[in-house]
């Protein structure tokens, strides 16, 4: 029996950020692994011209729910949307909905956040920090609350090279900062943002650090855990290998490189590309919720959900994987008419992965012009990513190991977050195939033909380069006696080696 699954059966859960990438995987896993969960309340706000009901309906149509849809066609009946806005006082929840939450909720998973690195500071503070504070205030009034789980980021304390599973002092006093941005003009806030951020690279990591401190200060008697995932990528196994619906993080790199749009990513070959599959992060989150609800630790538990210290994967290795015909090239180019090759060049202290694309169809030329806006946005994203692709951090994982030791055999299978079992080459291939299938919604039938086409192109390139080398060498030999002597020596050495190999084979037989 799974202790974790059994715990959530019969419970009422509140989830923020359920319509986001990690939120959807959390909702799906919870409903699939604990089919007797009583209810799942999700806080949703109208967005981009869509009402709350429309956003929830679109979320439930997502392919991520296909497995649970097969097992339980009426799973959507357990999902209870609540109209809310984290940036508003008391979350803008109606009195009726608030009363329902206060009397019924047993576990809160706080996933909502703006993950944009260049988000204006005021909005990032309102959602990531002040929104967390408001949710905590609501949670402290819940009569039957057993656990509060906050999704942070491993980079909340990126100004430190060695990051333990503790809450560090904040970059600023949160309440003073909240008061400051409330009365200052937006343009002035924008002007002083670099000074306020200090060593923090962006408003996302800065406000996440503030949120952790706020949780520590205002937790009251709540049982709280903080999950710090690194760069969240496609799923490893669940609900499907390679499932992804977000261009954030490395997903945009894979797609842009495969399509020939991305030309350069500045990265350090020796730096760790600390990716974590989304299902690993969610399995850890659910297991942590069970643990703190059952064991009720006195202090806030922090879990660094990373791979670098356990099963490291380097940016240099990523470049090699992206060169593999089994991964980005064939998976993402399909039969669009692009060929992508990855080349590493060193500039100063960093390495650049340069993706050179060759258009083989003249009909793609107008498309290139139409995609200039996308290319500019991509370039901006790459500049924001540079801070993380040129450095490495050391994260401790003692609490992750402790939690794993408390899981029984069934739980270790059902809620697997042991990244030592992760094979990066298989994962990257699955990631790229998933990006093609789930992100780009492209036909997978063209992949075998695309791979064969790429092999032909590579063979032509190798043959051309070899022919060119022989021609240049022959011209050089004709003009230099020393070159002829070297040539004859190499040929003689090869002949002797072949003769020795044949003689050895004959003796063995």
mmCIF file of C-alpha atoms in Angstrom, residues 24 95-96 101 116 122 125 131-132 181 214 221 225 243 250 277 285 301 310 332 348 354 386 390 411 418 460 478 509:
data_model
loop_
_atom_site.group_PDB
_atom_site.id
_atom_site.type_symbol
_atom_site.label_atom_id
_atom_site.label_comp_id
_atom_site.label_asym_id
_atom_site.label_seq_id
_atom_site.Cartn_x
_atom_site.Cartn_y
_atom_site.Cartn_z
ATOM 1 C CA UNK A 24 -1.424 20.985 -14.213
ATOM 2 C CA UNK A 95 -17.290 35.692 1.403
ATOM 3 C CA UNK A 96 -19.134 32.495 0.474
ATOM 4 C CA UNK A 101 -12.230 27.132 2.002
ATOM 5 C CA UNK A 116 9.249 35.982 -16.130
ATOM 6 C CA UNK A 122 6.089 45.997 -8.606
ATOM 7 C CA UNK A 125 6.355 41.703 -5.729
ATOM 8 C CA UNK A 131 0.363 37.113 -2.950
ATOM 9 C CA UNK A 132 2.171 34.541 -0.806
ATOM 10 C CA UNK A 181 6.392 50.350 -4.189
ATOM 11 C CA UNK A 214 7.937 35.942 4.596
ATOM 12 C CA UNK A 221 1.588 27.353 13.752
ATOM 13 C CA UNK A 225 7.533 22.907 3.477
ATOM 14 C CA UNK A 243 5.283 16.018 -21.817
ATOM 15 C CA UNK A 250 15.550 24.869 -21.788
ATOM 16 C CA UNK A 277 11.916 16.847 -14.823
ATOM 17 C CA UNK A 285 6.026 18.004 -3.626
ATOM 18 C CA UNK A 301 11.408 22.153 5.948
ATOM 19 C CA UNK A 310 23.499 13.964 -7.428
ATOM 20 C CA UNK A 332 12.223 19.007 -34.086
ATOM 21 C CA UNK A 348 36.791 34.616 -23.132
ATOM 22 C CA UNK A 354 26.271 28.252 -32.269
ATOM 23 C CA UNK A 386 23.191 33.739 -19.564
ATOM 24 C CA UNK A 390 27.666 30.313 -17.242
ATOM 25 C CA UNK A 411 5.820 5.001 -2.547
ATOM 26 C CA UNK A 418 15.392 9.647 -7.209
ATOM 27 C CA UNK A 460 27.392 14.485 -48.225
ATOM 28 C CA UNK A 478 53.263 18.298 -55.153
ATOM 29 C CA UNK A 509 42.668 -18.908 -36.338
#
